[in-house]
């Protein structure tokens, strides 16, 4: 059984440019229109969108699968936090180092993942997600992870001379990361590597016959995907100024996956739709009926899968 | 050496818990070729139903029977109403629906019965089975009941027409449909049976670990590990795998100093990955071979 359906559509270029421009203007206007807490929430949505984009690269384009991307998110967050505990290291550098570490971790996990397909990969990554908080609490790692208490870091302030408060500044930092990563990802998938990813996803045998090294491509996809999600994790550490094992439970991984599927697998801008869904849906469900949050969330999720099997993003791409 | 054996025995004791749920996991894998991530939550829901009936004063064995029947009905209903539209959907959609079911039942259980820990009775008692052997009567009963379920399942798949139909419906739904198997009903039957087995495992586990809405989450990981170790296609292997996981867990947490008693989940993870790497179909599983 196929993991996902592949969607191929191209929006007309002018329409694309107009929509892209509108989104860019809206994204820049957001921190000036909303109050402090809402800006903070918008930043978190962006962080989640980056993580979802990372998973999309893996699932939507190379046809692999992960229920445990929260683990890479956590790794990125911890590496970043580790460098920033004393406040002297440049924070952008710390986030990038987090990304690099996750790239290596992703390659390392990608190799065993090669041998697994479908259900077994789901299982291995699912248990990775469940085990992650406990791995972070392991006593041998306490020196670096701070154990149960986690790590506190300094929230970066806007540089001198820029009239923005810390929340607004962080929003723009995250937005810049999101924009750069978006361009990198779209560039990657429209080029040679991306075509190789898609070929491997749609028909590994044929891809191999065409001279694509399926093994390398799959492992590389895992690496890139983990790197992007790791950068998102690092940014989340900046945003919340605190990392602790229990922020990286199974539900983080589930949120990333649900965001991906809701936004549309293989549709990169869908990440933002998915991020908005997973960030606001629980609160919205709670306001519908206090206490039955999970039930409403689940029912909405099933309804989306039923009515829009290719995700909300898929609805625009018929 | 005596200490070692007592650790092995304690591993076997917790292994029974994993074996029970692993059996349910394998059962549903046999019926639908998916791993049901909501399996544990369904079992917890059934256990709470049983708790409610026991509170109302019904005798244990009647409650057991009622809960098994109700869970069977619930599983059937889920397949017929919720899962049915997704039978040809890509795997990812199925997994998302399982996640949805997970949150639905987790939240529903917490909403109806609250999040505080409840004690659950055992009809077998907790006294030692034999003097100086580290196994309580309840644990012995768990093993016995797992063995009985296993035997029934084996006989079901081996000797009955429905069992054969179920095996056929999984390995080739289209051809099975053509020779007159009602694939949908058979799949629903598989769901029902898996839920019923899950309910039994919930009822057996609850006296040991206490009843609360998240009771099954970590147990489910061990059950998955057990099912993988034994092979997803082999009910007997799953039970044995559950025991192996229990023993490994007990020994590692005793003899490897880094891993404290509280931090045992990474062991299950390592087991899953190592077994999948070296024996992808599990120790007793069949490897599916597909013609290109």
Coordinates of C-alpha atoms in Angstrom, one line a residue:
Chain A
X1 CA 0.0 0.0 0.0
X2 CA 1.3 3.5 -0.8
X3 CA 2.3 5.6 2.1
X4 CA 0.7 8.7 0.6
X5 CA -0.6 9.9 -2.7
X6 CA 1.6 12.1 -4.8
X7 CA 0.0 15.4 -5.8
X8 CA 1.3 17.1 -8.9
X9 CA -0.1 20.5 -9.7
X10 CA 1.4 23.8 -10.6
X11 CA -0.3 27.0 -9.8
X12 CA 0.0 29.7 -12.5
X13 CA 3.1 31.8 -11.8
X14 CA 1.4 35.2 -11.5
X15 CA -1.2 33.8 -9.1
X16 CA 1.7 32.3 -7.2
X17 CA 3.5 35.6 -7.0
X18 CA 0.4 37.5 -5.9
X19 CA -0.4 35.0 -3.1
X20 CA 3.2 34.9 -2.1
X21 CA 3.4 38.6 -1.9
X22 CA 0.2 38.9 0.2
X23 CA 1.4 36.3 2.6
X24 CA 4.8 38.1 2.9
X25 CA 3.0 41.4 3.7
X26 CA 0.7 39.7 6.2
X27 CA 3.6 37.9 7.9
X28 CA 5.5 41.2 8.3
X29 CA 2.4 43.1 9.6
X30 CA 1.5 40.5 12.2
X31 CA 3.7 41.6 15.1
X32 CA 2.5 45.2 14.8
X33 CA -1.2 44.3 14.7
X34 CA -1.2 41.9 17.6
X35 CA -0.5 42.3 21.3
X36 CA 2.5 40.7 23.1
X37 CA 1.0 37.3 23.9
X38 CA -0.5 36.9 20.4
X39 CA 2.9 37.7 18.9
X40 CA 4.3 35.0 21.1
X41 CA 1.7 32.6 19.8
X42 CA 2.3 33.6 16.2
X43 CA 6.0 32.9 16.8
X44 CA 5.2 29.4 18.1
X45 CA 3.0 28.7 15.1
X46 CA 5.9 29.6 12.8
X47 CA 8.3 27.4 14.8
X48 CA 5.8 24.5 14.4
X49 CA 5.4 25.2 10.8
X50 CA 9.2 24.9 10.3
X51 CA 9.1 21.5 12.1
X52 CA 6.2 20.4 9.9
X53 CA 8.1 21.5 6.8
X54 CA 11.0 19.3 7.9
X55 CA 8.7 16.3 8.2
X56 CA 7.1 17.1 4.9
X57 CA 10.5 16.9 3.2
X58 CA 10.8 13.3 4.5
X59 CA 7.2 12.1 4.1
X60 CA 5.9 14.1 1.2
X61 CA 9.0 13.8 -1.0
X62 CA 11.1 10.8 -0.1
X63 CA 8.2 8.7 1.0
X64 CA 9.6 7.8 4.4
X65 CA 7.9 8.3 7.6
X66 CA 8.3 9.4 11.1
X67 CA 6.1 9.4 14.2
X68 CA 9.1 10.6 16.2
X69 CA 10.2 13.9 14.8
X70 CA 9.6 15.4 18.2
X71 CA 12.9 13.7 19.1
X72 CA 14.9 15.7 16.6
X73 CA 13.0 18.8 17.7
X74 CA 14.0 18.1 21.2
X75 CA 17.6 17.5 20.2
X76 CA 17.8 20.8 18.4
X77 CA 16.2 22.6 21.4
X78 CA 18.7 21.0 23.8
X79 CA 21.8 21.7 21.8
X80 CA 20.7 25.3 21.3
X81 CA 19.9 25.7 25.0
X82 CA 23.2 24.1 26.0
X83 CA 25.2 26.8 24.1
X84 CA 23.0 29.6 25.4
X85 CA 22.9 28.9 29.2
X86 CA 25.6 31.4 30.0
X87 CA 24.4 34.0 27.5
X88 CA 27.7 34.7 25.7
X89 CA 27.3 32.6 22.6
X90 CA 25.5 34.2 19.5
X91 CA 22.0 32.7 19.4
X92 CA 21.7 32.3 15.7
X93 CA 24.9 30.3 15.8
X94 CA 23.5 28.1 18.5
X95 CA 20.4 27.4 16.5
X96 CA 22.5 26.5 13.5
X97 CA 24.7 24.2 15.5
X98 CA 21.5 22.5 16.7
X99 CA 20.5 22.1 13.1
X100 CA 23.9 20.5 12.2
X101 CA 23.8 18.1 15.2
X102 CA 20.3 17.1 14.1
X103 CA 21.5 16.6 10.6
X104 CA 24.0 14.1 11.9
X105 CA 21.5 12.5 14.2
X106 CA 19.1 12.2 11.3
X107 CA 21.7 10.5 9.1
X108 CA 22.4 8.1 12.0
X109 CA 18.7 7.3 12.4
X110 CA 18.2 7.2 8.7
X111 CA 20.5 4.2 8.3
X112 CA 18.6 1.8 10.4
X113 CA 15.4 3.3 9.1
X114 CA 16.4 2.2 5.6
X115 CA 15.8 -1.4 6.5
X116 CA 12.3 -0.7 7.8
X117 CA 9.3 0.1 5.8
X118 CA 5.8 1.2 6.5
X119 CA 4.4 -0.1 9.7
X120 CA 7.8 -1.0 11.2
X121 CA 9.2 2.5 10.6
X122 CA 6.1 3.9 12.2
X123 CA 6.6 1.6 15.2
X124 CA 10.3 2.4 15.7
X125 CA 9.8 6.2 15.4
X126 CA 6.7 6.0 17.6
X127 CA 8.7 4.4 20.4
X128 CA 11.5 6.9 19.8
X129 CA 8.9 9.6 20.5
X130 CA 7.6 7.9 23.6
X131 CA 11.0 7.2 25.0
X132 CA 12.5 10.7 24.3
X133 CA 11.5 12.4 27.6
X134 CA 13.0 9.5 29.5
X135 CA 16.2 9.6 27.4
X136 CA 16.6 13.3 28.3
X137 CA 16.2 12.4 32.0
X138 CA 18.9 9.7 31.9
X139 CA 21.4 10.3 34.7
X140 CA 24.4 10.0 32.5
X141 CA 23.2 13.0 30.4
X142 CA 22.3 15.2 33.3
X143 CA 25.5 17.2 33.0
X144 CA 24.3 18.5 29.6
X145 CA 20.6 18.3 29.8
X146 CA 19.9 19.5 33.3
X147 CA 17.9 16.3 34.1
X148 CA 14.3 16.7 35.1
X149 CA 14.7 20.4 35.7
X150 CA 15.8 21.2 32.2
X151 CA 17.8 24.2 31.1
X152 CA 17.0 27.9 31.3
X153 CA 18.5 30.3 28.7
X154 CA 18.6 34.0 28.0
X155 CA 15.8 35.3 25.8
X156 CA 17.5 37.3 23.0
X157 CA 16.7 41.1 22.9
X158 CA 16.5 43.2 19.8
X159 CA 19.8 44.8 18.9
X160 CA 20.3 48.4 20.0
X161 CA 18.6 51.0 17.8
X162 CA 15.7 48.7 16.6
X163 CA 12.4 49.8 18.2
X164 CA 11.0 46.3 18.8
X165 CA 10.4 44.4 22.0
X166 CA 11.8 41.0 22.6
X167 CA 8.7 39.1 21.4
X168 CA 8.5 41.1 18.2
X169 CA 12.2 40.7 17.6
X170 CA 12.0 37.0 18.1
X171 CA 9.1 36.8 15.7
X172 CA 11.2 38.4 13.0
X173 CA 14.1 36.1 13.8
X174 CA 11.9 33.0 13.4
X175 CA 10.2 34.5 10.3
X176 CA 13.6 35.0 8.7
X177 CA 14.6 31.4 9.5
X178 CA 11.2 30.2 8.1
X179 CA 11.7 32.2 4.9
X180 CA 15.2 31.1 4.3
X181 CA 14.4 27.4 5.0
X182 CA 11.3 27.7 2.8
X183 CA 13.4 28.9 -0.1
X184 CA 16.0 26.2 0.6
X185 CA 13.4 23.5 0.7
X186 CA 11.6 24.6 -2.5
X187 CA 14.9 25.0 -4.2
X188 CA 16.0 21.5 -3.1
X189 CA 12.8 19.8 -4.3
X190 CA 12.6 21.5 -7.6
X191 CA 16.1 20.6 -8.4
X192 CA 18.0 17.4 -9.0
X193 CA 17.9 16.1 -5.4
X194 CA 14.2 16.7 -5.1
X195 CA 13.4 14.8 -8.3
X196 CA 15.5 12.0 -7.0
X197 CA 13.5 12.1 -3.7
X198 CA 10.2 11.9 -5.6
X199 CA 11.5 9.1 -7.8
X200 CA 12.5 7.1 -4.8
X201 CA 9.2 7.7 -3.2
X202 CA 7.0 6.8 -6.2
X203 CA 9.0 3.8 -7.4
X204 CA 12.3 2.9 -5.8
X205 CA 13.0 0.1 -8.2
X206 CA 12.6 2.3 -11.3
X207 CA 14.6 5.0 -9.5
X208 CA 17.4 2.6 -8.9
X209 CA 17.3 1.5 -12.6
X210 CA 17.6 5.2 -13.6
X211 CA 20.9 5.4 -11.7
X212 CA 19.7 7.0 -8.4
X213 CA 21.4 5.7 -5.3
X214 CA 18.3 4.9 -3.4
X215 CA 20.1 4.3 -0.1
X216 CA 22.0 7.6 -0.2
X217 CA 18.9 9.5 -1.2
X218 CA 16.8 8.1 1.6
X219 CA 19.4 8.6 4.3
X220 CA 20.1 12.1 3.0
X221 CA 16.3 12.9 3.1
X222 CA 16.3 11.8 6.8
X223 CA 19.3 14.0 7.5
X224 CA 17.8 17.2 5.9
X225 CA 14.4 16.6 7.4
X226 CA 15.9 16.1 10.9
X227 CA 18.0 19.2 10.4
X228 CA 15.1 21.4 9.6
X229 CA 13.0 20.1 12.5
X230 CA 16.1 20.5 14.7
X231 CA 16.4 24.2 13.7
X232 CA 12.7 24.5 14.6
X233 CA 13.5 23.0 18.0
X234 CA 16.4 25.4 18.5
X235 CA 14.1 28.3 17.7
X236 CA 11.5 27.0 20.1
X237 CA 14.1 27.0 22.8
X238 CA 14.8 30.7 22.1
X239 CA 11.1 31.5 22.1
X240 CA 10.3 29.8 25.4
X241 CA 13.7 30.5 26.9
X242 CA 13.5 27.2 28.7
X243 CA 13.8 23.5 27.7
X244 CA 12.6 20.6 29.9
X245 CA 12.1 16.9 29.1
X246 CA 8.4 16.9 29.5
X247 CA 7.9 19.5 26.7
X248 CA 9.0 16.9 24.2
X249 CA 6.5 14.1 24.7
X250 CA 4.8 11.9 22.2
X251 CA 2.3 14.6 21.7
X252 CA 4.8 16.9 20.1
X253 CA 5.6 14.3 17.5
X254 CA 2.0 13.6 17.0
X255 CA 1.3 17.3 16.6
X256 CA 4.0 17.6 13.9
X257 CA 2.6 14.6 12.0
X258 CA -1.0 15.8 12.4
X259 CA 0.0 19.2 11.2
X260 CA 1.6 17.7 8.2
X261 CA -1.4 15.6 7.2
X262 CA -3.9 18.4 7.9
X263 CA -1.8 20.9 5.9
X264 CA -1.3 18.4 3.0
X265 CA 1.5 15.9 2.5
X266 CA 3.8 17.0 -0.3
X267 CA 2.5 20.6 -0.2
X268 CA 5.1 22.8 1.5
X269 CA 3.0 25.9 2.2
X270 CA 0.5 23.5 3.9
X271 CA 2.9 23.5 6.9
X272 CA 1.5 26.9 8.0
X273 CA -2.1 25.7 7.8
X274 CA -1.2 22.6 9.7
X275 CA 0.7 24.6 12.3
X276 CA -2.3 26.9 12.8
X277 CA -4.5 23.8 13.2
X278 CA -2.5 22.0 15.8
X279 CA -1.7 25.1 17.7
X280 CA -5.2 26.5 18.0
X281 CA -7.4 23.5 17.7
X282 CA -7.0 22.2 21.2
X283 CA -7.9 25.5 22.7
X284 CA -10.8 25.9 20.3
X285 CA -12.0 22.4 21.2
X286 CA -11.7 23.2 24.9
X287 CA -13.9 26.3 24.5
X288 CA -16.6 24.2 22.7
X289 CA -16.9 21.9 25.7
X290 CA -14.6 22.0 28.7
X291 CA -13.1 18.6 29.4
X292 CA -14.0 17.0 26.2
X293 CA -11.1 18.6 24.3
X294 CA -9.5 15.4 23.1
X295 CA -12.8 14.0 21.9
X296 CA -13.6 17.1 19.8
X297 CA -10.0 17.3 18.5
X298 CA -10.2 13.6 17.5
X299 CA -13.6 14.0 15.8
X300 CA -12.4 17.1 13.8
X301 CA -9.3 15.2 12.8
X302 CA -11.3 12.2 11.5
X303 CA -13.7 14.6 9.7
X304 CA -10.8 16.3 8.0
X305 CA -9.3 13.0 6.9
X306 CA -12.7 12.0 5.6
X307 CA -13.6 15.2 3.8
X308 CA -10.1 16.3 2.7
X309 CA -8.0 13.2 2.4
X310 CA -5.1 15.2 1.0
X311 CA -5.3 17.7 3.7
X312 CA -6.6 21.3 3.7
X313 CA -3.8 22.3 1.4
X314 CA -5.0 19.6 -1.0
X315 CA -8.3 21.3 -1.4
X316 CA -6.7 24.2 -3.1
X317 CA -4.7 22.0 -5.5
X318 CA -7.3 20.1 -7.5
Chain B
X1 CA 22.4 -16.5 41.6
X2 CA 19.2 -16.6 43.7
X3 CA 18.9 -12.9 43.2
X4 CA 19.3 -13.3 39.5
X5 CA 16.5 -15.8 39.4
X6 CA 14.2 -13.6 41.4
X7 CA 14.9 -10.8 38.9
X8 CA 14.1 -13.2 36.0
X9 CA 10.9 -14.1 37.8
X10 CA 9.9 -10.5 38.3
X11 CA 10.6 -10.0 34.6
X12 CA 8.3 -12.8 33.7
X13 CA 5.7 -11.3 35.9
X14 CA 5.7 -8.0 34.2
X15 CA 6.2 -9.9 30.9
X16 CA 2.8 -11.4 31.3
X17 CA 1.3 -7.9 31.2
X18 CA 3.1 -7.0 28.0
X19 CA 2.3 -10.4 26.5
X20 CA -1.4 -9.9 27.0
X21 CA -1.5 -6.6 25.2
X22 CA 1.0 -7.8 22.6
X23 CA -1.5 -10.5 21.8
X24 CA -4.2 -7.9 21.1
X25 CA -1.7 -5.9 19.0
X26 CA -0.9 -8.9 16.9
X27 CA -4.5 -9.8 16.6
X28 CA -5.5 -6.6 15.1
X29 CA -2.4 -6.7 12.8
X30 CA -3.7 -10.1 11.6
X31 CA -7.1 -8.6 10.9
X32 CA -6.3 -5.3 9.3
X33 CA -2.5 -5.1 8.7
X34 CA -2.2 -2.0 10.7
X35 CA -0.9 -1.3 14.2
X36 CA -3.6 0.2 16.2
X37 CA -2.0 3.0 18.3
X38 CA -5.4 3.4 20.1
X39 CA -5.4 -0.2 21.2
X40 CA -4.2 0.7 24.7
X41 CA -6.7 3.5 25.2
X42 CA -9.5 1.2 24.1
X43 CA -8.4 -1.3 26.7
X44 CA -8.3 1.4 29.4
X45 CA -11.8 2.4 28.4
X46 CA -13.1 -1.2 28.7
X47 CA -11.4 -1.5 32.1
X48 CA -13.1 1.6 33.3
X49 CA -16.4 0.2 32.2
X50 CA -15.6 -2.9 34.2
X51 CA -14.7 -0.8 37.2
X52 CA -18.1 1.0 37.0
X53 CA -20.0 -2.2 36.9
X54 CA -18.0 -3.6 39.8
X55 CA -18.8 -0.4 41.8
X56 CA -22.4 -1.1 41.0
X57 CA -22.1 -4.4 42.8
X58 CA -22.0 -6.9 39.9
X59 CA -20.0 -10.1 40.5
X60 CA -16.6 -10.1 38.8
X61 CA -17.1 -12.9 36.3
X62 CA -20.3 -11.5 35.0
X63 CA -18.6 -8.1 34.6
X64 CA -15.8 -9.8 32.8
X65 CA -18.2 -11.4 30.4
X66 CA -20.2 -8.2 29.9
X67 CA -17.1 -6.2 29.3
X68 CA -15.7 -8.6 26.8
X69 CA -19.0 -8.5 24.9
X70 CA -19.2 -4.7 25.1
X71 CA -15.6 -4.3 23.9
X72 CA -16.2 -6.7 21.1
X73 CA -19.2 -4.6 20.0
X74 CA -17.2 -1.4 20.4
X75 CA -14.4 -2.8 18.1
X76 CA -17.0 -3.9 15.6
X77 CA -18.7 -0.5 15.7
X78 CA -15.3 1.3 15.2
X79 CA -14.5 -0.7 12.1
X80 CA -18.0 -0.5 10.6
X81 CA -18.5 3.2 11.3
X82 CA -15.1 5.0 11.7
X83 CA -12.6 2.9 9.9
X84 CA -14.7 1.8 7.0
X85 CA -14.2 4.8 4.8
X86 CA -10.5 4.5 5.2
X87 CA -10.0 1.0 4.0
X88 CA -8.3 2.1 0.8
X89 CA -6.8 5.3 2.1
X90 CA -3.0 5.6 2.3
X91 CA -1.3 4.4 5.4
X92 CA -0.7 7.9 6.7
X93 CA -4.4 8.6 6.8
X94 CA -5.0 5.4 8.8
X95 CA -2.4 6.4 11.3
X96 CA -3.9 9.8 11.7
X97 CA -7.3 8.2 12.3
X98 CA -5.7 6.0 15.0
X99 CA -4.2 9.0 16.6
X100 CA -7.7 10.6 16.6
X101 CA -9.2 7.5 18.2
X102 CA -6.4 7.7 20.8
X103 CA -7.2 11.2 21.8
X104 CA -10.9 10.5 21.7
X105 CA -10.8 7.6 24.1
X106 CA -8.1 9.1 26.3
X107 CA -10.0 12.2 26.8
X108 CA -13.4 10.5 27.1
X109 CA -12.1 8.2 29.9
X110 CA -10.6 11.1 31.8
X111 CA -13.8 13.1 31.3
X112 CA -16.2 10.4 32.5
X113 CA -14.1 8.9 35.3
X114 CA -11.6 11.6 36.3
X115 CA -7.8 11.4 36.4
X116 CA -7.3 10.1 39.9
X117 CA -5.9 6.7 40.5
X118 CA -8.3 3.9 41.3
X119 CA -7.7 0.5 42.7
X120 CA -9.0 -2.5 40.8
X121 CA -9.7 -5.8 42.4
X122 CA -8.4 -9.2 41.4
X123 CA -10.5 -12.3 41.9
X124 CA -7.3 -14.3 42.4
X125 CA -5.7 -12.4 45.3
X126 CA -2.1 -11.4 45.6
X127 CA -0.9 -14.1 48.0
X128 CA 2.1 -16.1 46.8
X129 CA 1.2 -19.0 44.5
X130 CA 3.8 -21.3 46.1
X131 CA 5.9 -20.4 49.1
X132 CA 9.3 -18.8 48.3
X133 CA 8.5 -18.4 44.6
X134 CA 8.3 -14.8 43.6
X135 CA 5.0 -15.2 41.7
X136 CA 1.7 -14.1 43.1
X137 CA -1.5 -15.9 42.4
X138 CA -2.7 -13.0 40.3
X139 CA 0.4 -13.2 38.1
X140 CA 0.0 -16.9 37.7
X141 CA -3.6 -16.4 36.7
X142 CA -2.5 -13.8 34.1
X143 CA -0.1 -16.3 32.6
X144 CA -2.8 -19.0 32.6
X145 CA -5.4 -16.7 31.0
X146 CA -2.9 -15.6 28.3
X147 CA -2.2 -19.2 27.6
X148 CA -5.9 -20.0 27.3
X149 CA -6.5 -17.0 25.0
X150 CA -3.5 -18.0 22.9
X151 CA -4.8 -21.6 22.5
X152 CA -8.2 -20.4 21.5
X153 CA -6.8 -18.0 19.0
X154 CA -4.5 -20.7 17.6
X155 CA -7.4 -23.1 17.2
X156 CA -9.5 -20.3 15.7
X157 CA -7.0 -19.5 13.0
X158 CA -6.1 -23.1 12.4
X159 CA -9.3 -25.0 12.4
X160 CA -12.3 -22.7 11.8
X161 CA -13.6 -21.5 8.5
X162 CA -13.9 -17.9 9.8
X163 CA -10.2 -18.1 10.9
X164 CA -9.2 -19.2 7.5
X165 CA -11.3 -16.4 5.9
X166 CA -9.6 -13.9 8.2
X167 CA -6.2 -15.0 7.1
X168 CA -7.3 -14.9 3.5
X169 CA -8.9 -11.4 3.9
X170 CA -5.7 -10.0 5.2
X171 CA -3.3 -11.5 2.7
X172 CA -5.4 -10.9 -0.3
X173 CA -8.7 -8.9 0.2
X174 CA -9.7 -8.8 -3.4
X175 CA -9.4 -12.5 -4.1
X176 CA -11.0 -13.3 -0.8
X177 CA -13.9 -11.1 -1.7
X178 CA -14.3 -12.9 -5.0
X179 CA -14.5 -16.3 -3.5
X180 CA -17.3 -15.1 -1.2
X181 CA -15.6 -13.9 1.9
X182 CA -17.3 -10.9 3.4
X183 CA -14.1 -8.9 3.9
X184 CA -15.8 -6.1 5.7
X185 CA -17.5 -8.3 8.3
X186 CA -14.3 -10.3 8.8
X187 CA -12.3 -7.1 9.4
X188 CA -14.9 -5.9 11.8
X189 CA -14.7 -9.3 13.5
X190 CA -10.9 -8.9 13.8
X191 CA -11.4 -5.4 15.4
X192 CA -14.0 -6.9 17.8
X193 CA -11.7 -9.7 18.8
X194 CA -8.8 -7.4 19.3
X195 CA -10.8 -5.1 21.5
X196 CA -12.1 -8.0 23.5
X197 CA -8.6 -9.3 24.1
X198 CA -7.5 -5.8 24.9
X199 CA -10.3 -5.6 27.5
X200 CA -9.2 -8.8 29.1
X201 CA -5.6 -7.5 29.3
X202 CA -6.8 -4.3 30.8
X203 CA -8.7 -6.1 33.5
X204 CA -5.7 -8.2 34.3
X205 CA -3.2 -5.3 34.2
X206 CA -5.3 -2.9 36.3
X207 CA -4.9 -4.6 39.6
X208 CA -1.1 -4.5 39.2
X209 CA -0.5 -1.0 37.9
X210 CA -3.6 0.8 39.3
X211 CA -6.3 2.2 37.0
X212 CA -5.8 5.7 35.5
X213 CA -6.5 7.1 32.0
X214 CA -2.8 6.9 30.9
X215 CA -2.3 3.4 32.4
X216 CA -1.6 1.7 29.1
X217 CA 0.6 4.2 27.2
X218 CA 4.0 2.8 28.4
X219 CA 2.6 -0.7 28.5
X220 CA 1.7 -0.3 24.9
X221 CA 5.2 0.5 24.0
X222 CA 6.4 -2.7 25.7
X223 CA 3.6 -4.6 24.0
X224 CA 4.7 -3.2 20.6
X225 CA 8.3 -4.2 21.5
X226 CA 7.0 -7.7 22.5
X227 CA 5.1 -8.0 19.3
X228 CA 8.1 -6.9 17.2
X229 CA 10.5 -9.3 19.0
X230 CA 8.1 -12.2 18.5
X231 CA 7.0 -11.2 15.0
X232 CA 3.9 -9.3 14.1
X233 CA 2.5 -12.3 12.3
X234 CA 2.7 -14.7 15.1
X235 CA 0.4 -14.7 18.2
X236 CA 2.6 -17.2 20.0
X237 CA 5.7 -15.2 19.2
X238 CA 4.0 -12.1 20.5
X239 CA 3.4 -13.7 23.9
X240 CA 6.9 -15.1 24.1
X241 CA 8.2 -11.7 22.9
X242 CA 6.3 -10.0 25.8
X243 CA 8.0 -12.3 28.2
X244 CA 11.4 -11.6 26.6
X245 CA 10.8 -7.9 26.9
X246 CA 9.8 -8.3 30.5
X247 CA 12.9 -10.3 31.4
X248 CA 15.3 -8.0 29.5
X249 CA 13.8 -5.0 31.1
X250 CA 14.1 -6.4 34.6
X251 CA 17.7 -7.6 34.1
X252 CA 18.9 -4.5 32.4
X253 CA 17.4 -2.2 35.0
X254 CA 19.0 -4.3 37.8
X255 CA 22.5 -4.9 36.3
X256 CA 23.1 -1.8 34.2
X257 CA 23.7 1.0 36.7
X258 CA 23.1 3.9 34.3
X259 CA 19.4 3.0 33.8
X260 CA 17.5 3.7 36.9
X261 CA 14.3 1.8 37.8
X262 CA 12.2 4.7 36.6
X263 CA 13.8 5.1 33.2
X264 CA 13.1 1.9 31.4
X265 CA 11.3 3.0 28.3
X266 CA 14.5 3.5 26.3
X267 CA 15.1 -0.3 26.8
X268 CA 12.0 -1.1 24.8
X269 CA 13.0 1.4 22.1
X270 CA 16.5 -0.2 21.8
X271 CA 15.0 -3.7 21.7
X272 CA 12.6 -2.7 18.9
X273 CA 15.3 -1.1 16.8
X274 CA 17.8 -3.9 17.4
X275 CA 15.4 -6.7 16.6
X276 CA 14.1 -4.9 13.5
X277 CA 17.6 -4.4 12.3
X278 CA 18.7 -8.0 12.6
X279 CA 15.5 -9.9 12.3
X280 CA 13.0 -7.6 10.6
X281 CA 10.2 -10.1 10.7
X282 CA 10.7 -10.9 14.4
X283 CA 11.9 -14.1 15.9
X284 CA 8.9 -16.2 14.9
X285 CA 7.3 -14.1 12.2
X286 CA 6.8 -14.8 8.6
X287 CA 8.5 -12.6 6.1
X288 CA 6.1 -11.4 3.4
X289 CA 7.5 -12.0 0.0
X290 CA 6.0 -9.9 -2.8
X291 CA 6.2 -10.7 -6.5
X292 CA 7.3 -7.7 -8.5

